Amino acid sequence: MVRRLARGEQNLSELAAPLRMSFPAASKHVRVLEGARLVRRRVSGRQHLCRLEGAPMKEATMWIEQFREHWEQRFQVLDALLEEMKSDDRGPSARR
Amino acid sequence: MNPAGLQVSTPSDTTIVFTRTFKAPRRLVWEAMTTPALVQRWMFCPPGWSWAACEMDVRAGGSYRWDWNGPDGTLALTIRGVHREVDPPSRLVHTELMEMGPGAGPCGPEGGSSEPWELVAALELTEREGVTSMKMTLAFGSRQARDMALQSRMEHGMEAGYRQLDALLAAGTTGA
C-alpha cells in the first residue's frame, strides 16, 4: 500500500482494489498508517483521499544512503590503491 | 563506522556533495583519479562488466571517455565529458554525460535505454599532514535529474558486486 501511495495521492477504493482488500479492511489499514504518521487521509465528498506524509524526505534519505554505500565501496578500493602507491613512492626515495 | 568514511549531502535541490578523507598526499590522490591505468583499478563496475575504453586528456578543454561492456560483450555504460578546469593537484572540474546501453541488462533502465543524464562535477583536494580531504560537488540541470542519479538502478548490480570486491581486497592484502 505504501509503495502504491509513493506514486501520489489515491482514493481508498483505488488503493484497496489491486490489493484485494475490502473497503473496511483498507480503511483499517490506513488508520494504522495514519497512527504511525506515515499516511494522511482527507475526505472529499464520498472519496477518502490518502497520501504519504513526509514521504519525499524519507525516500530521499534512503536513496542517499544507497548512493553513499555504493561510492564508499569504490573509495575503499581507492584507499587500497593509495596504500600501494605510497609504498611504491617510499621505496625508490629511501634508496636515494 | 570508519571516521574517514564518505559523507553524502544534498545542500540544494540540484546538487550532491561528497566529502571524504584519504590517508595519502593529495599528489597521489590526484594521480589515482586522473591516470587511466589507475582509474581502471578502483572505478569498478558490476560483476560481469569490463572496461572497454578509458581515455583521459586531463587538460582544460581536453575530453575523457569511460566505456564498460556488459556480460554479453555489448556496451553497457558510457561516461564522457570535457575537462573545464584543471589545476593539479587541487581542483578538477569536468562535465559528465552518462548513457546506458543494451549491455547493462537488468542493471540498466527498464526497456534497455535511457535519456542521458548530464552533470558538472567539481573535485577539490586539500592536504593536511599527509591526509587529503576531498570535496566533490555534482551539479545537475534539474532536481529531477539529480533524483534520478540518486535512484540509479546500477546500485542493484553494485550490491551484488560487493562480495567480488571483498575477494579482490583480500587477494590484494595477501599479495602485497
XYZ file of N, CA and C in Angstrom:
816
model
N 0.832 -1.206 0.000
C 0.000 0.000 0.000
C 0.869 1.261 0.000
N 1.904 1.224 0.831
C 2.786 2.385 0.905
C 3.488 2.608 -0.440
N 3.863 1.485 -1.082
C 4.538 1.606 -2.368
C 3.618 2.253 -3.403
N 2.340 1.851 -3.369
C 1.383 2.432 -4.305
C 1.184 3.915 -4.032
N 1.177 4.265 -2.765
C 0.981 5.673 -2.391
C 2.178 6.531 -2.780
N 3.334 5.885 -2.940
C 4.530 6.642 -3.325
C 4.333 7.304 -4.688
N 3.395 6.763 -5.475
C 3.132 7.363 -6.799
C 2.278 8.620 -6.707
N 1.666 8.844 -5.568
C 0.856 10.057 -5.412
C -0.441 9.751 -4.692
N -1.236 10.795 -4.485
C -2.484 10.672 -3.742
C -3.469 9.757 -4.478
N -4.106 8.883 -3.737
C -5.093 7.983 -4.340
C -6.276 7.838 -3.407
N -7.454 7.535 -4.011
C -8.578 7.305 -3.103
C -8.561 5.862 -2.616
N -9.243 5.658 -1.513
C -9.135 4.385 -0.799
C -9.603 3.199 -1.650
N -10.632 3.405 -2.461
C -11.132 2.294 -3.299
C -10.067 1.878 -4.312
N -9.408 2.871 -4.908
C -8.333 2.585 -5.873
C -7.198 1.810 -5.207
N -6.934 2.185 -3.963
C -5.853 1.529 -3.220
C -6.211 0.091 -2.874
N -7.462 -0.106 -2.485
C -7.899 -1.410 -1.988
C -8.010 -2.436 -3.106
N -8.496 -2.008 -4.270
C -8.826 -2.956 -5.351
C -7.671 -3.888 -5.724
N -6.507 -3.362 -6.120
C -5.439 -4.291 -6.547
C -4.884 -5.133 -5.398
N -5.123 -4.702 -4.179
C -4.620 -5.463 -3.026
C -5.640 -6.504 -2.563
N -6.770 -6.548 -3.275
C -7.854 -7.479 -2.946
C -8.306 -7.318 -1.502
N -8.406 -6.058 -1.108
C -8.874 -5.771 0.253
C -10.269 -5.160 0.148
N -11.082 -5.423 1.153
C -12.390 -4.770 1.204
C -12.179 -3.317 1.622
N -13.176 -2.487 1.373
C -13.054 -1.085 1.772
C -12.799 -0.955 3.276
N -13.583 -1.661 4.133
C -13.319 -1.529 5.584
C -11.925 -2.015 5.988
N -11.469 -3.092 5.348
C -10.138 -3.612 5.692
C -9.066 -2.598 5.300
N -9.235 -2.000 4.108
C -8.266 -0.999 3.646
C -8.312 0.225 4.548
N -9.518 0.590 4.950
C -9.696 1.754 5.817
C -8.982 1.538 7.153
N -9.077 0.319 7.652
C -8.433 -0.016 8.918
C -6.900 0.061 8.763
N -6.446 -0.476 7.632
C -5.006 -0.452 7.328
C -4.494 0.993 7.289
N -5.267 1.848 6.602
C -4.881 3.262 6.502
C -4.886 3.909 7.884
N -5.843 3.497 8.732
C -5.913 4.084 10.069
C -4.614 3.797 10.841
N -4.103 2.565 10.686
C -2.835 2.203 11.344
C -1.697 3.082 10.819
N -1.686 3.240 9.488
C -0.628 4.063 8.874
C -0.769 5.525 9.293
N -2.018 5.974 9.466
C -2.245 7.341 9.941
C -1.686 7.503 11.350
N -1.928 6.467 12.176
C -1.447 6.494 13.553
C 0.071 6.570 13.614
N 0.724 5.928 12.619
C 2.186 5.933 12.560
C 2.710 7.192 11.850
N 1.776 8.087 11.517
C 2.111 9.342 10.830
C 2.805 9.103 9.483
N 2.448 7.990 8.853
C 3.018 7.694 7.538
C 2.081 8.134 6.423
N 0.780 8.165 6.742
C -0.227 8.473 5.724
C -1.162 9.547 6.265
N -1.592 10.412 5.371
C -2.599 11.395 5.745
C -3.824 11.173 4.871
N -5.013 11.215 5.497
C -6.260 10.994 4.755
C -7.100 12.270 4.803
N -7.691 12.614 3.652
C -8.667 13.703 3.670
C -9.917 13.211 2.939
N -11.078 13.674 3.413
C -12.337 13.216 2.840
C -12.871 14.321 1.944
N -13.097 13.932 0.673
C -13.609 14.902 -0.280
C -14.865 14.286 -0.895
N -16.037 14.781 -0.513
C -17.297 14.188 -0.957
C -17.380 12.767 -0.419
N -17.489 11.778 -1.310
C -17.563 10.388 -0.854
C -16.196 9.714 -0.931
N -15.218 10.458 -1.368
C -13.889 9.854 -1.548
C -12.989 10.074 -0.330
N -12.281 9.018 0.005
C -11.255 9.148 1.043
C -9.916 9.191 0.311
N -9.289 10.359 0.289
C -8.021 10.508 -0.439
C -6.854 10.357 0.532
N -5.915 9.490 0.138
C -4.775 9.189 1.013
C -3.483 9.595 0.322
N -2.591 10.123 1.119
C -1.261 10.375 0.563
C -0.207 10.126 1.646
N 1.025 9.896 1.211
C 2.105 9.667 2.169
C 2.475 10.983 2.828
N 2.757 10.893 4.086
C 3.135 12.077 4.831
C 4.659 12.165 4.905
N 5.206 13.298 4.481
C 6.658 13.484 4.568
C 7.428 12.462 3.758
N 6.762 11.823 2.790
C 7.410 10.737 2.061
C 8.620 11.166 1.247
N 8.555 12.294 0.569
C 9.721 12.622 -0.261
C 11.004 12.630 0.554
N 10.894 13.132 1.790
C 12.106 13.217 2.602
C 12.612 11.828 2.991
N 11.678 10.945 3.378
C 12.086 9.585 3.774
C 12.728 8.845 2.607
N 12.094 8.975 1.443
C 12.628 8.310 0.260
C 14.013 8.829 -0.085
N 14.152 10.144 -0.024
C 15.431 10.756 -0.382
C 16.528 10.253 0.544
N 16.210 10.113 1.825
C 17.204 9.651 2.791
C 17.662 8.240 2.443
N 16.710 7.407 2.005
C 17.033 6.037 1.640
C 17.926 6.000 0.396
N 17.578 6.806 -0.601
C 18.389 6.843 -1.819
C 19.800 7.293 -1.502
N 19.886 8.343 -0.668
C 21.203 8.898 -0.364
C 22.072 7.851 0.311
N 21.478 7.064 1.214
C 22.256 6.053 1.912
C 22.752 4.978 0.930
N 21.902 4.573 -0.007
C 22.328 3.574 -1.005
C 23.444 4.134 -1.877
N 23.251 5.366 -2.269
C 24.214 6.053 -3.121
C 25.557 6.163 -2.393
N 25.474 6.514 -1.102
C 26.673 6.661 -0.287
C 27.430 5.339 -0.188
N 26.701 4.266 0.074
C 27.344 2.957 0.212
C 28.053 2.554 -1.078
N 27.373 2.813 -2.180
C 27.927 2.460 -3.486
C 29.258 3.177 -3.723
N 29.289 4.475 -3.440
C 30.528 5.225 -3.658
C 31.586 4.909 -2.612
N 31.158 4.661 -1.377
C 32.107 4.317 -0.320
C 32.875 3.052 -0.702
N 32.183 2.079 -1.305
C 32.859 0.860 -1.744
C 33.958 1.176 -2.756
N 33.643 2.090 -3.676
C 34.660 2.453 -4.665
C 35.859 3.108 -3.987
N 35.552 4.003 -3.038
C 36.646 4.736 -2.395
C 37.482 3.825 -1.496
N 36.887 2.740 -1.002
C 37.696 1.803 -0.218
C 38.706 1.086 -1.114
N 38.320 0.841 -2.340
C 39.276 0.256 -3.282
C 40.378 1.283 -3.574
N 39.956 2.546 -3.694
C 40.942 3.618 -3.913
C 41.909 3.719 -2.727
N 41.398 3.560 -1.502
C 42.271 3.560 -0.310
C 43.384 2.527 -0.463
N 42.991 1.317 -0.877
C 43.964 0.226 -1.015
C 44.990 0.573 -2.096
N 44.511 1.158 -3.176
C 45.411 1.559 -4.265
C 46.392 2.639 -3.786
N 45.880 3.585 -3.001
C 46.744 4.664 -2.493
C 47.825 4.112 -1.569
N 47.454 3.107 -0.762
C 48.453 2.473 0.115
C 49.600 1.901 -0.719
N 49.205 1.245 -1.797
C 50.195 0.644 -2.701
C 51.071 1.740 -3.325
N 50.440 2.831 -3.742
C 51.176 3.926 -4.366
C 52.138 4.579 -3.370
N 51.686 4.670 -2.095
C 52.550 5.264 -1.066
C 53.797 4.422 -0.862
N 53.629 3.088 -0.826
C 54.820 2.254 -0.601
C 55.746 2.268 -1.816
N 55.157 2.351 -3.023
C 55.989 2.497 -4.226
C 56.779 3.790 -4.164
N 56.109 4.816 -3.636
C 56.688 6.144 -3.533
C 57.883 6.158 -2.583
N 57.683 5.460 -1.435
C 58.716 5.420 -0.409
C 59.901 4.577 -0.866
N 59.609 3.486 -1.560
C 60.656 2.556 -1.987
C 61.844 3.237 -2.636
N 61.659 3.837 -3.825
C 62.793 4.412 -4.550
C 63.453 5.550 -3.778
N 62.655 6.392 -3.066
C 63.249 7.554 -2.391
C 64.127 7.119 -1.220
N 63.756 5.993 -0.574
C 64.541 5.509 0.559
C 65.931 5.064 0.113
N 66.009 4.642 -1.150
C 67.291 4.165 -1.671
C 68.187 5.298 -2.138
N 67.581 6.493 -2.271
C 68.366 7.617 -2.784
C 69.478 8.054 -1.831
N 31.830 2.837 12.836
C 31.936 3.340 11.466
C 33.285 3.985 11.233
N 33.763 3.818 10.046
C 35.027 4.441 9.651
C 34.899 5.965 9.701
N 35.689 6.642 10.558
C 35.531 8.091 10.677
C 35.886 8.816 9.384
N 36.701 8.173 8.551
C 37.091 8.784 7.286
C 36.115 8.416 6.175
N 35.008 7.748 6.527
C 34.056 7.283 5.518
C 33.376 8.417 4.775
N 32.788 8.048 3.675
C 32.165 9.013 2.784
C 30.919 9.654 3.400
N 30.836 10.969 3.282
C 29.627 11.701 3.660
C 28.965 12.178 2.374
N 27.665 11.994 2.286
C 26.931 12.474 1.114
C 25.866 13.442 1.591
N 25.806 14.607 0.983
C 24.757 15.555 1.357
C 24.142 16.162 0.106
N 22.972 16.751 0.279
C 22.282 17.397 -0.840
C 21.958 18.830 -0.414
N 22.974 19.711 -0.481
C 22.773 21.075 0.017
C 21.741 21.886 -0.778
N 21.449 21.490 -2.003
C 20.388 22.169 -2.743
C 19.630 21.119 -3.544
N 18.552 21.512 -4.212
C 17.715 20.576 -4.976
C 18.427 19.968 -6.178
N 19.501 20.586 -6.626
C 20.134 20.108 -7.860
C 21.571 19.618 -7.650
N 21.992 19.495 -6.393
C 23.385 19.079 -6.167
C 23.488 17.870 -5.226
N 24.602 17.164 -5.389
C 25.010 16.122 -4.441
C 26.464 16.450 -4.086
N 26.780 16.441 -2.808
C 28.159 16.734 -2.389
C 28.723 15.534 -1.640
N 29.904 15.112 -2.050
C 30.644 14.021 -1.393
C 31.792 14.645 -0.617
N 32.015 14.190 0.601
C 33.267 14.554 1.268
C 33.864 13.281 1.858
N 35.177 13.200 1.793
C 35.867 12.019 2.327
C 37.343 12.375 2.498
N 38.008 11.651 3.398
C 39.450 11.843 3.519
C 40.168 10.579 3.049
N 41.388 10.772 2.590
C 42.238 9.657 2.160
C 43.576 9.801 2.881
N 44.097 8.690 3.402
C 45.371 8.752 4.129
C 46.524 8.698 3.150
N 46.609 9.712 2.332
C 47.682 9.787 1.333
C 47.825 11.248 0.916
N 49.022 11.632 0.485
C 49.186 13.006 0.000
C 48.318 13.247 -1.244
N 47.876 14.479 -1.419
C 46.917 14.724 -2.498
C 47.546 14.538 -3.873
N 48.841 14.632 -3.970
C 49.531 14.361 -5.234
C 49.190 12.943 -5.721
N 49.162 11.986 -4.763
C 48.842 10.598 -5.128
C 47.348 10.419 -5.413
N 46.509 11.117 -4.620
C 45.059 11.026 -4.853
C 44.750 11.574 -6.249
N 45.381 12.689 -6.571
C 45.194 13.295 -7.895
C 45.606 12.305 -8.999
N 46.762 11.696 -8.779
C 47.287 10.750 -9.766
C 46.318 9.566 -9.958
N 45.800 9.046 -8.819
C 44.884 7.897 -8.891
C 43.576 8.260 -9.590
N 43.218 9.541 -9.541
C 41.939 9.959 -10.117
C 42.061 10.467 -11.552
N 43.281 10.660 -12.023
C 43.446 11.254 -13.350
C 44.309 10.412 -14.304
N 44.782 9.265 -13.841
C 45.604 8.396 -14.691
C 44.768 7.196 -15.124
N 44.516 7.022 -16.422
C 43.618 5.951 -16.874
C 43.933 4.577 -16.281
N 45.207 4.182 -16.243
C 45.544 2.842 -15.746
C 45.160 2.685 -14.274
N 45.225 3.792 -13.516
C 44.882 3.726 -12.096
C 43.369 3.850 -11.887
N 42.728 4.702 -12.671
C 41.267 4.850 -12.573
C 40.590 3.496 -12.782
N 41.120 2.725 -13.735
C 40.523 1.414 -14.043
C 40.642 0.437 -12.879
N 41.536 0.737 -11.945
C 41.711 -0.189 -10.826
C 40.741 0.053 -9.680
N 40.188 1.271 -9.570
C 39.277 1.496 -8.444
C 37.853 1.839 -8.849
N 37.654 2.332 -10.060
C 36.296 2.618 -10.540
C 35.713 1.308 -11.050
N 35.304 0.440 -10.138
C 34.865 -0.873 -10.579
C 33.417 -0.821 -11.058
N 33.001 -1.891 -11.623
C 31.666 -1.960 -12.201
C 30.993 -3.252 -11.743
N 29.711 -3.441 -12.035
C 29.014 -4.641 -11.573
C 29.689 -5.922 -12.074
N 29.436 -7.065 -11.393
C 30.059 -8.319 -11.800
C 29.728 -8.628 -13.255
N 30.713 -9.096 -13.974
C 30.492 -9.441 -15.372
C 30.746 -8.295 -16.331
N 30.844 -7.058 -15.791
C 31.137 -5.921 -16.656
C 32.645 -5.812 -16.823
N 33.076 -5.188 -17.919
C 34.508 -4.977 -18.094
C 34.746 -3.619 -18.755
N 35.908 -3.084 -18.511
C 36.276 -1.817 -19.142
C 36.424 -2.033 -20.648
N 35.849 -1.152 -21.437
C 36.000 -1.232 -22.892
C 36.876 -0.082 -23.383
N 36.855 1.045 -22.671
C 37.715 2.179 -23.027
C 37.886 3.058 -21.804
N 39.105 3.566 -21.627
C 39.359 4.519 -20.551
C 40.393 5.499 -21.081
N 39.905 6.624 -21.578
C 40.791 7.620 -22.189
C 40.570 8.945 -21.494
N 41.663 9.595 -21.098
C 41.523 10.852 -20.375
C 42.601 11.835 -20.826
N 42.158 12.965 -21.345
C 43.073 14.041 -21.698
C 42.876 15.130 -20.640
N 43.694 15.027 -19.573
C 43.450 15.871 -18.402
C 44.108 17.248 -18.583
N 43.484 18.044 -19.447
C 43.870 19.437 -19.683
C 42.576 20.211 -19.879
N 42.588 21.514 -19.543
C 41.376 22.305 -19.764
C 40.984 22.179 -21.236
N 39.753 21.819 -21.491
C 39.276 21.624 -22.859
C 39.467 20.199 -23.365
N 40.267 19.406 -22.648
C 40.503 18.010 -23.052
C 39.305 17.132 -22.693
N 39.085 16.087 -23.457
C 37.927 15.245 -23.186
C 38.350 13.924 -22.543
N 37.380 13.218 -22.038
C 37.644 11.890 -21.480
C 36.458 11.001 -21.826
N 36.698 9.715 -21.779
C 35.646 8.751 -22.088
C 35.904 7.445 -21.345
N 34.879 6.985 -20.618
C 34.941 5.690 -19.948
C 33.806 4.841 -20.498
N 34.137 3.664 -21.029
C 33.108 2.743 -21.540
C 33.222 1.407 -20.816
N 32.080 0.842 -20.494
C 32.061 -0.510 -19.929
C 31.164 -1.396 -20.792
N 31.582 -2.639 -20.969
C 30.731 -3.626 -21.622
C 30.043 -4.471 -20.564
N 28.853 -4.911 -20.882
C 28.105 -5.807 -20.001
C 28.533 -7.250 -20.230
N 27.927 -8.182 -19.492
C 28.301 -9.600 -19.598
C 28.179 -10.157 -21.014
N 27.279 -9.595 -21.835
C 27.116 -10.106 -23.204
C 28.082 -9.441 -24.186
N 29.004 -8.618 -23.671
C 30.017 -8.019 -24.534
C 29.567 -6.778 -25.298
N 28.331 -6.340 -25.060
C 27.900 -5.098 -25.718
C 27.964 -3.940 -24.717
N 28.006 -2.752 -25.256
C 28.192 -1.554 -24.444
C 27.096 -1.411 -23.381
N 27.520 -1.283 -22.113
C 26.558 -1.167 -21.015
C 26.446 0.266 -20.524
N 27.592 0.944 -20.430
C 27.577 2.299 -19.868
C 28.725 3.117 -20.449
N 28.400 4.344 -20.798
C 29.422 5.303 -21.215
C 29.324 6.520 -20.316
N 30.463 6.954 -19.808
C 30.543 8.234 -19.111
C 31.589 9.040 -19.866
N 31.209 10.209 -20.353
C 32.178 11.002 -21.102
C 31.938 12.477 -20.828
N 32.916 13.281 -21.156
C 32.758 14.706 -20.933
C 34.037 15.454 -21.261
N 34.043 16.716 -20.843
C 35.159 17.614 -21.144
C 35.654 18.214 -19.834
N 36.975 18.327 -19.708
C 37.547 18.982 -18.529
C 37.436 20.494 -18.701
N 36.820 21.125 -17.751
C 36.656 22.581 -17.835
C 37.764 23.321 -17.106
N 38.145 22.808 -15.931
C 39.230 23.436 -15.158
C 40.150 22.323 -14.686
N 41.438 22.514 -14.875
C 42.411 21.518 -14.410
C 43.522 22.267 -13.688
N 43.610 22.065 -12.368
C 44.627 22.749 -11.574
C 45.246 21.727 -10.612
N 46.193 20.902 -11.130
C 46.744 19.826 -10.300
C 47.562 20.383 -9.132
N 47.545 19.753 -7.962
C 46.731 18.592 -7.594
C 45.514 18.988 -6.765
N 44.939 20.174 -7.029
C 43.894 20.640 -6.122
C 42.496 20.745 -6.704
N 42.359 21.028 -7.988
C 40.999 21.276 -8.494
C 40.802 20.752 -9.914
N 39.686 20.043 -10.085
C 39.348 19.484 -11.397
C 37.840 19.642 -11.594
N 37.468 20.295 -12.688
C 36.038 20.435 -12.997
C 35.800 19.814 -14.364
N 34.855 18.888 -14.430
C 34.525 18.313 -15.734
C 33.025 18.091 -15.895
N 32.606 18.024 -17.151
C 31.209 17.689 -17.417
C 31.122 16.168 -17.488
N 29.953 15.627 -17.168
C 29.740 14.180 -17.245
C 28.438 13.908 -17.943
N 28.519 13.135 -18.993
C 27.308 12.695 -19.683
C 27.278 11.179 -19.550
N 26.212 10.647 -18.948
C 26.122 9.198 -18.751
C 25.039 8.634 -19.619
N 25.378 7.555 -20.306
C 24.399 6.876 -21.142
C 24.499 5.388 -20.917
N 23.371 4.762 -20.670
C 23.383 3.307 -20.503
C 23.012 2.663 -21.826
N 23.676 1.546 -22.112
C 23.415 0.842 -23.362
C 22.717 -0.483 -23.125
N 22.476 -1.229 -24.187
C 21.747 -2.504 -24.061
C 22.474 -3.531 -23.204
N 23.814 -3.454 -23.142
C 24.591 -4.434 -22.381
C 24.392 -4.352 -20.880
N 23.735 -3.281 -20.404
C 23.542 -3.113 -18.960
C 22.580 -4.153 -18.402
N 21.766 -4.751 -19.267
C 20.848 -5.796 -18.824
C 19.986 -5.330 -17.665
N 19.866 -6.181 -16.612
C 18.981 -5.828 -15.506
C 19.482 -4.632 -14.689
N 20.765 -4.275 -14.857
C 21.277 -3.109 -14.132
C 20.841 -1.818 -14.813
N 20.427 -1.918 -16.048
C 20.078 -0.734 -16.815
C 18.641 -0.310 -16.594
N 18.238 0.715 -17.320
C 16.874 1.207 -17.171
C 15.880 0.219 -17.775
N 14.640 0.277 -17.322
C 13.609 -0.577 -17.891
C 13.489 -0.238 -19.371
N 13.414 -1.279 -20.192
C 13.300 -1.035 -21.624
C 14.650 -0.964 -22.312
N 15.756 -0.983 -21.543
C 17.080 -1.095 -22.134
C 17.737 0.178 -22.612
N 17.034 1.305 -22.586
C 17.700 2.551 -22.972
C 17.221 3.659 -22.045
N 17.987 4.715 -21.977
C 17.598 5.795 -21.074
C 17.962 7.132 -21.694
N 17.347 8.172 -21.179
C 17.772 9.520 -21.519
C 19.148 9.702 -20.869
N 20.100 10.284 -21.597
C 21.387 10.520 -20.941
C 21.234 11.560 -19.828
N 22.012 11.403 -18.763
C 21.995 12.463 -17.761
C 23.291 13.223 -17.822
N 23.197 14.483 -17.571
C 24.359 15.333 -17.664
C 24.557 16.079 -16.345
N 25.814 16.214 -15.965
C 26.101 16.946 -14.738
C 27.478 17.580 -14.852
N 27.766 18.492 -13.917
C 29.097 19.083 -13.841
C 29.679 18.666 -12.494
N 30.842 18.018 -12.516
C 31.481 17.541 -11.290
C 32.691 18.421 -10.982
N 32.738 18.940 -9.760
C 33.886 19.752 -9.334
C 34.574 19.042 -8.182
N 35.835 18.682 -8.385
C 36.623 17.973 -7.381
C 37.605 18.954 -6.746
N 37.611 18.998 -5.412
C 38.580 19.845 -4.717
C 39.343 18.987 -3.718
N 40.659 19.075 -3.754
C 41.508 18.311 -2.839
C 42.346 19.271 -2.000
N 42.321 19.056 -0.689
C 43.196 19.827 0.182
C 43.993 18.827 1.015
N 45.203 19.225 1.437
C 46.037 18.279 2.169
C 46.488 18.886 3.483
N 46.460 18.059 4.520
C 46.983 18.481 5.815
C 47.688 17.306 6.458
N 48.932 17.498 6.746
C 49.764 16.456 7.389
C 49.629 15.096 6.700
N 49.734 15.095 5.412
C 49.732 13.848 4.666
C 48.359 13.227 4.446
N 47.287 13.889 4.943
C 45.923 13.389 4.745
C 45.203 14.330 3.780
N 44.558 13.732 2.787
C 43.873 14.525 1.775
C 42.374 14.549 2.045
N 41.799 15.750 2.023
C 40.346 15.872 2.127
C 39.795 16.139 0.743
N 38.788 15.371 0.379
C 38.161 15.534 -0.924
C 36.772 16.116 -0.757
N 36.450 17.070 -1.625
C 35.061 17.527 -1.721
C 34.691 17.452 -3.187
N 33.653 16.699 -3.493
C 33.209 16.587 -4.876
C 31.764 17.064 -4.955
N 31.540 18.072 -5.783
C 30.189 18.614 -5.947
C 29.659 18.204 -7.313
N 28.545 17.503 -7.323
C 27.894 17.118 -8.581
C 26.706 18.059 -8.771
N 26.724 18.834 -9.845
C 25.651 19.801 -10.101
C 24.845 19.343 -11.318
N 23.550 19.139 -11.109
C 22.671 18.648 -12.170
C 21.841 19.794 -12.746
N 21.279 19.556 -13.912
C 20.478 20.573 -14.581
C 19.116 20.794 -13.948
N 18.626 19.781 -13.231
C 17.302 19.907 -12.627
C 17.222 18.996 -11.415
N 16.219 19.224 -10.593
C 16.013 18.370 -9.443
C 15.705 16.943 -9.887
N 14.941 16.834 -10.970
C 14.553 15.523 -11.490
C 15.796 14.706 -11.872
N 16.732 15.371 -12.547
C 17.961 14.694 -12.973
C 18.772 14.263 -11.742
N 18.827 15.130 -10.751
C 19.572 14.819 -9.526
C 18.946 13.596 -8.833
N 17.617 13.592 -8.727
C 16.943 12.488 -8.053
C 17.119 11.182 -8.815
N 17.156 11.291 -10.144
C 17.354 10.099 -10.960
C 18.735 9.492 -10.680
N 19.724 10.356 -10.530
C 21.076 9.874 -10.248
C 21.104 9.165 -8.894
N 20.399 9.725 -7.918
C 20.365 9.115 -6.585
C 19.671 7.758 -6.620
N 18.696 7.620 -7.499
C 17.913 6.378 -7.557
C 18.509 5.343 -8.483
N 19.638 5.706 -9.091
C 20.237 4.872 -10.140
C 20.112 3.379 -9.878
N 19.586 2.698 -10.868
C 19.377 1.254 -10.731
C 20.687 0.479 -10.730
N 21.773 1.146 -11.077
C 23.076 0.471 -11.052
C 23.406 -0.068 -9.672
N 22.834 0.535 -8.652
C 23.079 0.104 -7.278
C 22.847 -1.392 -7.106
N 21.799 -1.902 -7.760
C 21.481 -3.323 -7.575
C 22.665 -4.187 -7.998
N 23.231 -3.835 -9.132
C 24.392 -4.567 -9.616
C 25.577 -4.396 -8.682
N 25.721 -3.189 -8.148
C 26.843 -2.896 -7.260
C 26.752 -3.735 -5.990
N 25.548 -3.861 -5.465
C 25.384 -4.646 -4.238
C 25.858 -6.074 -4.463
N 25.472 -6.611 -5.605
C 25.882 -7.974 -5.938
C 27.399 -8.050 -6.091
N 28.006 -6.939 -6.430
C 29.444 -6.924 -6.650
C 30.275 -6.823 -5.381
N 29.628 -6.530 -4.260
C 30.393 -6.335 -3.027
C 31.189 -7.570 -2.641
N 30.581 -8.749 -2.852
C 31.274 -9.979 -2.482
C 32.549 -10.141 -3.321
N 32.406 -9.811 -4.613
C 33.560 -9.856 -5.508
C 34.650 -8.900 -5.020
N 34.188 -7.746 -4.588
C 35.112 -6.725 -4.120
C 35.865 -7.203 -2.887
N 35.124 -7.830 -1.958
C 35.761 -8.352 -0.749
C 36.883 -9.321 -1.125
N 36.589 -10.179 -2.095
C 37.578 -11.160 -2.550
C 38.795 -10.446 -3.135
N 38.519 -9.405 -3.921
C 39.592 -8.643 -4.558
C 40.496 -7.997 -3.497
N 39.834 -7.410 -2.475
C 40.593 -6.728 -1.423
C 41.418 -7.736 -0.627
N 40.818 -8.891 -0.346
C 41.536 -9.926 0.401
C 42.752 -10.397 -0.393
N 42.562 -10.594 -1.697
C 43.667 -11.021 -2.566
C 44.761 -9.951 -2.595
N 44.336 -8.695 -2.626
C 45.280 -7.573 -2.652
C 46.127 -7.530 -1.397
N 45.505 -7.839 -0.254
C 46.211 -7.780 1.023
C 47.267 -8.877 1.108
N 46.862 -10.095 0.692
C 47.822 -11.194 0.785
C 48.929 -11.055 -0.262
N 48.576 -10.454 -1.414
C 49.562 -10.302 -2.490
C 50.607 -9.253 -2.184
N 50.271 -8.275 -1.310
C 51.172 -7.132 -1.094
C 52.363 -7.462 -0.213
